[in-house]
XYZ file of C-alpha atoms in Angstrom:
542
model
C 252.696 117.448 179.859
C 253.247 116.738 176.143
C 251.452 113.401 176.431
C 248.548 115.149 178.143
C 248.351 117.730 175.367
C 248.341 115.100 172.618
C 245.639 113.103 174.372
C 243.539 116.203 174.882
C 243.927 117.268 171.268
C 242.873 113.856 169.929
C 239.913 113.814 172.284
C 238.786 117.193 171.013
C 239.093 116.089 167.408
C 236.841 113.132 168.075
C 234.248 115.301 169.792
C 233.908 117.939 167.053
C 234.477 116.023 163.837
C 230.829 115.218 163.080
C 229.011 118.363 164.159
C 226.119 119.299 161.847
C 225.351 122.826 162.993
C 226.128 125.470 160.367
C 228.678 128.173 161.103
C 226.802 131.060 162.761
C 226.253 134.123 160.582
C 225.481 137.760 161.242
C 221.699 138.175 161.286
C 220.303 141.000 163.360
C 216.779 140.241 164.493
C 214.548 139.095 167.325
C 214.247 135.516 168.483
C 210.899 134.595 170.027
C 210.651 132.556 173.206
C 207.188 131.483 174.301
C 205.906 128.942 176.740
C 203.866 128.053 179.789
C 204.789 127.578 183.445
C 202.862 124.786 185.155
C 201.217 125.574 188.495
C 202.085 129.246 188.151
C 201.005 131.512 190.983
C 201.650 135.269 190.540
C 201.844 135.658 194.327
C 205.002 133.499 194.409
C 207.037 136.313 192.781
C 208.928 133.776 190.697
C 212.304 135.058 189.513
C 212.368 134.870 185.716
C 214.975 136.708 183.683
C 216.832 136.259 180.422
C 220.337 137.307 179.405
C 220.629 138.223 175.714
C 224.364 138.387 174.914
C 226.266 140.916 172.869
C 229.512 139.121 172.052
C 231.432 142.303 171.181
C 230.493 144.028 174.437
C 231.106 140.865 176.464
C 227.864 141.451 178.353
C 224.206 140.512 178.231
C 221.055 142.604 178.162
C 218.737 141.513 180.966
C 215.133 140.934 179.934
C 212.161 140.124 182.156
C 209.361 138.127 180.499
C 205.834 139.098 181.477
C 204.043 136.000 182.726
C 200.254 135.994 182.475
C 198.014 134.705 185.264
C 197.669 131.359 183.456
C 201.460 130.900 183.358
C 201.897 131.730 179.670
C 204.552 134.115 178.336
C 206.029 135.340 175.080
C 209.020 137.609 174.648
C 211.124 138.997 171.789
C 214.865 138.651 172.378
C 217.201 140.885 170.323
C 220.130 138.952 168.849
C 222.824 139.606 166.277
C 223.268 135.948 165.355
C 222.244 132.453 166.419
C 223.557 132.006 169.923
C 222.810 130.715 173.378
C 220.867 132.913 175.781
C 220.831 132.515 179.545
C 217.640 131.722 181.453
C 217.265 132.072 185.218
C 213.919 130.905 186.524
C 213.421 129.876 190.119
C 216.492 127.865 191.094
C 217.266 126.868 187.495
C 220.108 128.606 185.653
C 220.994 127.352 182.156
C 221.412 128.355 178.507
C 219.456 127.501 175.374
C 220.195 128.049 171.690
C 218.037 130.489 169.709
C 218.056 132.107 166.267
C 216.839 135.534 165.152
C 213.360 135.479 163.602
C 212.676 131.926 164.850
C 210.303 130.890 167.641
C 211.129 128.425 170.389
C 208.472 127.133 172.759
C 209.047 125.617 176.182
C 206.817 123.850 178.683
C 208.118 124.480 182.208
C 207.362 122.465 185.322
C 209.783 123.380 188.089
C 208.383 120.715 190.422
C 209.731 117.973 188.156
C 213.201 116.480 188.729
C 216.191 117.874 186.827
C 216.151 116.813 183.218
C 212.351 116.921 183.060
C 211.657 120.496 184.084
C 211.840 121.907 180.539
C 210.517 120.518 177.275
C 211.455 122.522 174.182
C 209.985 122.673 170.706
C 211.411 124.638 167.810
C 214.515 124.951 165.672
C 217.018 123.594 168.190
C 214.680 121.398 170.238
C 217.047 118.436 170.326
C 220.031 120.459 171.528
C 218.010 122.436 174.065
C 216.299 119.372 175.530
C 219.563 117.452 175.757
C 221.361 120.431 177.267
C 219.108 120.264 180.330
C 219.953 116.622 181.070
C 222.090 116.104 184.193
C 224.289 113.500 182.474
C 225.778 116.208 180.228
C 228.556 118.402 181.615
C 228.093 121.904 180.272
C 229.874 124.059 182.844
C 233.153 124.030 184.754
C 232.770 126.028 188.002
C 235.062 129.008 188.643
C 237.885 128.013 190.985
C 237.822 131.339 192.826
C 234.290 130.630 194.105
C 235.111 127.197 195.508
C 236.540 127.376 199.030
C 237.741 123.757 199.040
C 239.421 124.213 195.668
C 241.124 127.385 196.866
C 242.531 125.493 199.852
C 243.944 122.831 197.539
C 245.856 125.260 195.304
C 247.566 127.268 198.030
C 251.231 127.750 197.201
C 251.304 125.906 193.873
C 252.904 127.412 190.762
C 251.093 128.903 187.770
C 251.960 125.921 185.572
C 250.793 123.485 188.253
C 247.489 125.344 188.391
C 247.306 125.251 184.605
C 247.813 121.483 184.585
C 245.012 121.034 187.132
C 242.633 123.097 184.998
C 243.477 121.164 181.843
C 243.244 117.815 183.646
C 239.768 118.720 184.879
C 238.780 119.935 181.433
C 239.999 116.726 179.830
C 237.876 114.705 182.261
C 234.793 116.728 181.332
C 235.444 116.250 177.607
C 235.987 112.505 178.020
C 232.776 112.240 180.038
C 230.719 114.083 177.389
C 232.198 112.079 174.535
C 231.061 108.883 176.253
C 227.438 110.098 176.435
C 226.414 108.649 173.094
C 222.710 109.122 173.848
C 223.220 112.803 173.005
C 223.650 114.217 169.505
C 227.034 115.260 168.131
C 225.859 118.877 167.998
C 224.933 118.887 171.687
C 228.210 117.277 172.762
C 230.181 119.672 170.579
C 228.569 122.737 172.116
C 228.878 121.293 175.625
C 232.583 120.667 175.070
C 233.078 124.158 173.660
C 231.235 125.645 176.630
C 233.581 123.749 178.937
C 236.496 125.097 176.877
C 235.610 128.712 177.624
C 234.924 127.983 181.307
C 238.336 126.340 181.498
C 239.842 129.436 179.875
C 238.171 131.635 182.472
C 239.943 129.648 185.194
C 243.256 129.691 183.332
C 243.130 133.443 182.766
C 242.266 133.874 186.457
C 245.341 131.935 187.628
C 246.927 134.893 189.411
C 243.593 135.889 190.934
C 242.856 132.320 192.119
C 246.291 131.825 193.715
C 246.087 135.273 195.276
C 242.574 134.594 196.644
C 243.737 131.266 198.072
C 246.592 133.069 199.801
C 244.264 135.750 201.168
C 241.857 133.114 202.497
C 244.601 131.104 204.182
C 246.351 134.098 205.737
C 243.071 135.838 206.631
C 244.325 139.173 205.347
C 242.754 142.051 203.437
C 242.427 142.079 199.677
C 244.925 144.933 199.437
C 247.494 142.970 201.450
C 247.071 139.949 199.190
C 247.488 142.102 196.067
C 250.715 143.553 197.486
C 252.011 140.048 198.249
C 251.470 139.070 194.591
C 252.831 142.284 193.084
C 255.860 140.470 191.644
C 253.919 137.444 190.377
C 254.976 136.470 186.839
C 253.609 133.846 184.476
C 256.102 131.378 182.945
C 257.107 132.149 179.385
C 255.092 129.187 178.050
C 251.983 129.811 180.167
C 249.677 130.826 177.313
C 250.626 127.827 175.183
C 247.310 126.246 176.160
C 245.769 128.467 173.473
C 247.454 126.274 170.861
C 245.592 123.139 171.954
C 242.168 124.411 173.002
C 239.563 124.845 170.212
C 239.463 128.637 170.588
C 238.973 129.094 166.837
C 236.338 126.410 166.370
C 233.799 127.559 163.726
C 230.890 126.944 166.124
C 232.450 128.824 169.049
C 230.232 131.906 168.689
C 227.160 129.836 169.510
C 228.416 129.659 173.096
C 227.010 132.070 175.663
C 230.345 132.121 177.502
C 232.553 132.794 174.465
C 233.481 136.117 176.087
C 235.862 134.108 178.320
C 238.079 133.558 175.279
C 239.994 136.818 175.860
C 242.354 137.490 178.762
C 241.859 140.592 180.891
C 245.657 140.694 181.277
C 246.004 140.804 177.478
C 248.577 137.999 177.481
C 251.183 139.807 179.520
C 253.453 137.633 181.647
C 253.665 140.368 184.280
C 250.578 142.435 185.034
C 251.165 145.898 186.470
C 247.976 147.451 187.933
C 249.711 150.834 187.965
C 250.590 150.743 184.272
C 248.174 153.472 183.168
C 249.168 155.779 186.006
C 252.834 155.380 185.117
C 251.929 156.134 181.507
C 250.241 159.361 182.580
C 253.282 160.370 184.602
C 255.438 159.888 181.512
C 253.132 161.291 178.820
C 250.620 163.736 180.327
C 251.104 167.233 181.711
C 249.774 166.454 185.174
C 249.243 168.969 187.914
C 251.368 168.637 191.037
C 248.251 167.487 192.905
C 247.611 164.747 190.339
C 251.211 163.564 190.471
C 250.950 163.363 194.249
C 247.699 161.407 193.957
C 249.372 158.801 191.749
C 252.388 158.537 194.044
C 250.087 158.041 197.025
C 248.252 155.267 195.216
C 251.540 153.586 194.359
C 252.582 153.673 198.025
C 249.190 152.308 199.125
C 249.430 149.521 196.541
C 252.922 148.453 197.579
C 252.099 148.506 201.284
C 248.776 146.701 200.964
C 246.788 149.662 202.238
C 243.262 150.519 201.117
C 243.256 153.615 198.888
C 240.332 155.963 199.494
C 240.735 158.220 196.452
C 239.828 155.728 193.754
C 237.188 157.975 192.208
C 239.759 160.733 191.714
C 242.047 158.280 189.932
C 239.240 157.155 187.623
C 238.508 160.765 186.762
C 242.028 161.105 185.321
C 241.164 158.836 182.391
C 238.334 161.227 181.488
C 240.403 164.377 181.873
C 243.327 162.923 179.909
C 241.224 161.167 177.285
C 243.809 161.529 174.504
C 246.502 159.877 176.610
C 243.977 157.227 177.664
C 243.151 156.448 174.040
C 246.818 156.216 173.063
C 247.551 154.015 176.065
C 244.797 151.569 175.162
C 245.910 151.553 171.522
C 249.453 150.596 172.522
C 248.158 148.012 174.999
C 245.876 146.276 172.484
C 248.393 146.525 169.642
C 250.972 144.700 171.746
C 248.386 142.161 172.871
C 247.350 141.528 169.262
C 250.972 140.920 168.335
C 251.511 138.571 171.289
C 248.342 136.609 170.587
C 249.075 136.419 166.847
C 252.511 134.983 167.633
C 251.063 132.391 170.000
C 248.434 131.324 167.456
C 250.788 131.737 164.485
C 247.841 133.365 162.701
C 246.844 137.032 162.843
C 243.491 136.451 161.118
C 242.054 133.660 163.296
C 238.841 134.025 165.289
C 240.358 134.744 168.700
C 242.660 137.481 167.331
C 239.665 139.005 165.560
C 237.816 138.922 168.881
C 240.659 140.783 170.580
C 240.355 143.466 167.911
C 236.598 143.668 168.511
C 237.040 143.969 172.278
C 239.137 147.093 171.699
C 235.950 148.860 170.514
C 234.143 148.488 173.856
C 235.290 151.711 175.495
C 233.648 153.916 172.873
C 230.552 151.773 172.361
C 229.907 151.598 176.116
C 229.979 155.389 176.291
C 227.881 155.874 173.135
C 230.785 157.576 171.390
C 231.635 156.982 167.722
C 234.729 154.894 167.104
C 237.984 156.784 167.280
C 240.399 156.904 164.355
C 242.591 154.305 166.076
C 239.610 152.038 166.694
C 238.519 152.341 163.078
C 242.048 151.354 162.063
C 241.891 148.159 164.114
C 238.284 147.470 163.084
C 239.370 147.529 159.444
C 241.481 144.427 160.159
C 238.502 142.367 161.405
C 237.409 139.645 159.011
C 234.730 137.885 161.091
C 231.325 139.101 159.803
C 229.588 138.787 163.197
C 232.090 140.977 165.042
C 232.203 143.454 162.192
C 228.410 143.560 161.800
C 227.810 144.235 165.504
C 230.438 146.988 165.625
C 229.087 148.699 162.525
C 225.490 148.456 163.734
C 226.252 149.859 167.198
C 228.400 152.610 165.709
C 225.573 153.591 163.347
C 223.075 153.817 166.197
C 225.074 156.309 168.223
C 224.487 159.519 166.221
C 220.796 158.923 165.415
C 220.086 158.330 169.081
C 221.640 161.642 170.005
C 219.471 163.450 167.437
C 216.147 161.857 168.344
C 216.229 162.604 172.067
C 213.369 165.027 172.795
C 212.369 164.343 176.398
C 214.436 166.086 179.036
C 215.718 163.708 181.723
C 215.043 164.471 185.388
C 218.408 166.069 186.044
C 218.710 167.586 189.498
C 221.225 170.130 190.712
C 223.181 169.050 193.762
C 222.506 171.212 196.829
C 225.088 173.927 197.413
C 226.249 172.640 200.790
C 229.504 171.316 202.225
C 230.463 167.879 200.942
C 229.888 166.274 204.341
C 226.321 167.638 204.362
C 225.474 166.607 200.788
C 223.931 163.203 201.435
C 221.817 164.470 204.337
C 220.612 167.314 202.155
C 219.657 164.935 199.337
C 217.856 162.599 201.725
C 215.962 165.528 203.276
C 214.254 166.203 199.939
C 212.209 163.015 200.312
C 212.043 162.650 204.085
C 208.895 160.775 205.056
C 209.289 158.531 202.030
C 211.393 155.425 201.467
C 214.368 156.147 199.199
C 216.627 153.985 197.033
C 219.996 155.584 196.247
C 222.114 154.086 193.473
C 225.832 154.991 193.178
C 226.799 154.123 189.603
C 228.898 155.113 186.575
C 228.213 155.101 182.860
C 231.293 152.957 182.148
C 230.218 150.319 184.689
C 228.500 147.515 182.779
C 227.360 145.855 186.001
C 225.773 149.122 187.170
C 223.789 149.453 183.977
C 222.667 145.822 183.999
C 221.382 146.115 187.558
C 219.527 149.347 186.752
C 217.678 147.431 184.053
C 217.121 144.420 186.303
C 215.594 146.599 189.043
C 213.318 148.469 186.593
C 210.204 146.316 187.323
C 210.548 147.173 191.040
C 210.523 150.850 190.140
C 207.385 150.445 188.064
C 205.603 148.724 190.942
C 206.800 150.878 193.837
C 207.630 154.159 192.102
C 204.807 156.021 193.854
C 206.004 154.956 197.299
C 209.778 155.005 196.812
C 212.044 157.813 195.600
C 214.701 156.449 193.230
C 217.838 158.585 193.260
C 220.923 158.036 191.069
C 224.342 159.505 191.855
C 227.363 159.472 189.586
C 230.679 161.303 189.528
C 233.170 162.913 187.148
C 234.544 159.587 185.897
C 231.277 159.342 183.915
C 231.437 161.511 180.810
C 228.654 164.054 181.310
C 227.407 163.956 177.722
C 227.213 160.158 177.824
C 225.461 160.328 181.195
C 222.776 162.627 179.796
C 222.107 160.166 177.000
C 221.954 157.064 179.171
C 219.598 158.501 181.791
C 216.933 159.066 179.130
C 215.896 155.464 179.776
C 216.244 155.594 183.582
C 213.279 157.165 185.412
C 214.222 158.784 188.693
C 216.262 161.720 189.990
C 219.777 162.025 188.598
C 222.748 163.884 190.055
C 226.119 164.344 188.353
C 228.400 165.244 191.249
C 231.645 167.144 191.032
C 234.996 165.710 192.036
C 234.896 166.939 195.630
C 231.326 165.794 196.228
C 231.845 162.349 194.710
C 235.262 161.978 196.307
C 233.867 162.700 199.755
C 231.080 160.119 199.402
C 233.566 157.572 198.032
C 235.801 158.030 201.087
C 232.915 158.250 203.546
C 231.481 154.906 202.475
C 234.946 153.413 201.848
C 233.849 152.254 198.416
C 236.202 150.061 196.434
C 234.015 149.723 193.367
C 230.590 150.225 191.836
C 227.655 149.822 192.022
C 226.741 150.564 195.641
C 223.227 151.035 196.997
C 221.530 152.613 200.007
C 217.966 152.138 201.208
C 216.780 155.095 203.291
C 213.867 154.695 205.699
C 211.028 157.193 206.167
C 212.899 158.920 209.000
C 215.865 159.621 206.733
C 218.193 156.972 208.184
C 220.262 154.455 206.232
C 218.296 151.230 206.659
C 220.478 149.045 204.450
C 223.633 149.253 202.375
C 224.608 146.628 199.800
C 226.429 146.075 196.512
C 223.991 143.552 195.056
C 220.655 141.927 195.757
C 218.267 140.252 193.351
C 215.237 142.088 192.028
C 212.979 140.041 194.329
C 215.172 140.752 197.366
C 215.182 144.489 196.617
C 211.412 144.476 196.311
C 211.097 142.753 199.696
C 213.524 145.206 201.359
C 211.640 148.233 200.040
C 208.219 146.827 200.942
C 209.401 146.168 204.482
C 210.408 149.797 204.828
C 207.180 151.014 203.210
C 205.070 148.997 205.646
C 206.846 150.190 208.792
């Protein structure tokens, strides 16, 4: 293993030594992407969307360029610094590098072979054109999505899985370094992109081994989680952070830099019940709430699906002070662990961990707490600090400038089991789209934005209804729905809890399409914008 690490380290040094790109700086502005699509036909309903990343939030804003009849388009993309954005058009899915206040132009011909479909002009034309060449390896696939890979890792140890990931990564780096037809900048960014994909796999070790076990045994997810309840990482597991270029000065150019931080926060043993145990110890819970937590613990240990997940999530809202203190202790310990691994408490990845701690407030449009401000004061990276300060500044002004009342609807005063039928009855004779979501659910909010063009096209023929529950802070909910046309319901605990159990939901979002007769025509957790449009049109035309 030591020989492997030395070889990998030397390889990385060779690949990054001559990079010419400047270190990215904080620069809030709008990048411009323009171009033309050859042989464009509006009737083809070509999928075309852009992901504009926010590195602090670990998410991307989804934008939909408007393409004219002649195939031309031009769109402003909000960025906080020079970085890669993600483009999905047709079957192509890739990233390109843009800068605020700079224009990049692209000629697109999707009928051409790979490597010739996109021709870029602009500030980073060389990098962007080379990035699209098939000889360059820019992405390591997630192990948990590869059935054959899952079969091959069944029963191996965490360190064996780690070695496989690093071996694969080393092969990708060696391959890219041999592609001398590409510039040093392009190879550097490609290697860094592979770094953060490799880290995603490494951080997902428990999940990958657990998924492989579930697949082999053909058991439920809950049963697999119970089987891995006592899974521990070896004491040296996170040592890979010492050899990967996680603090490379060009790292923040990468679209997938968000993979640099572990969801487990560098704990060797992850306890999914940690917050609930904290509440039992620190909060003055009702007897009913204590029973709820005990029931969840029993369900977890026995591998049984738990149907009261929404009620558990509501506890973090009710006991917000305990929740804040819990997260403070969690991140403080993680910062200490990561600082010890890196032997540097001021390096980029530790700064990023500090920045990630701000997400809970910024997601919910709440000013930073005193504890968050304390940790933010330790951040030295100007990009992280600039984004946090900018988002924090925007929160209060937005609250003050809201003048239009959202379409808030009062839930019918009926029994919980009659609620959905009563809601559906309001628009009987019309196709309906019902969205179960939460304000804290980043995926929910991204899909709402992605589906917005469908609403604009079919809004006269389809009723769009949004349901959320008590785990969404009501004040935050009222702010967010300002930008979401449709009917909005904030349901109480009993109403939301009943629907959660009735549909056996395990997470959000969840969607229903209701036909004109008031029946559930389709239920799903995700479809593309184009697929949703087709589903709704089919129901409209019946």
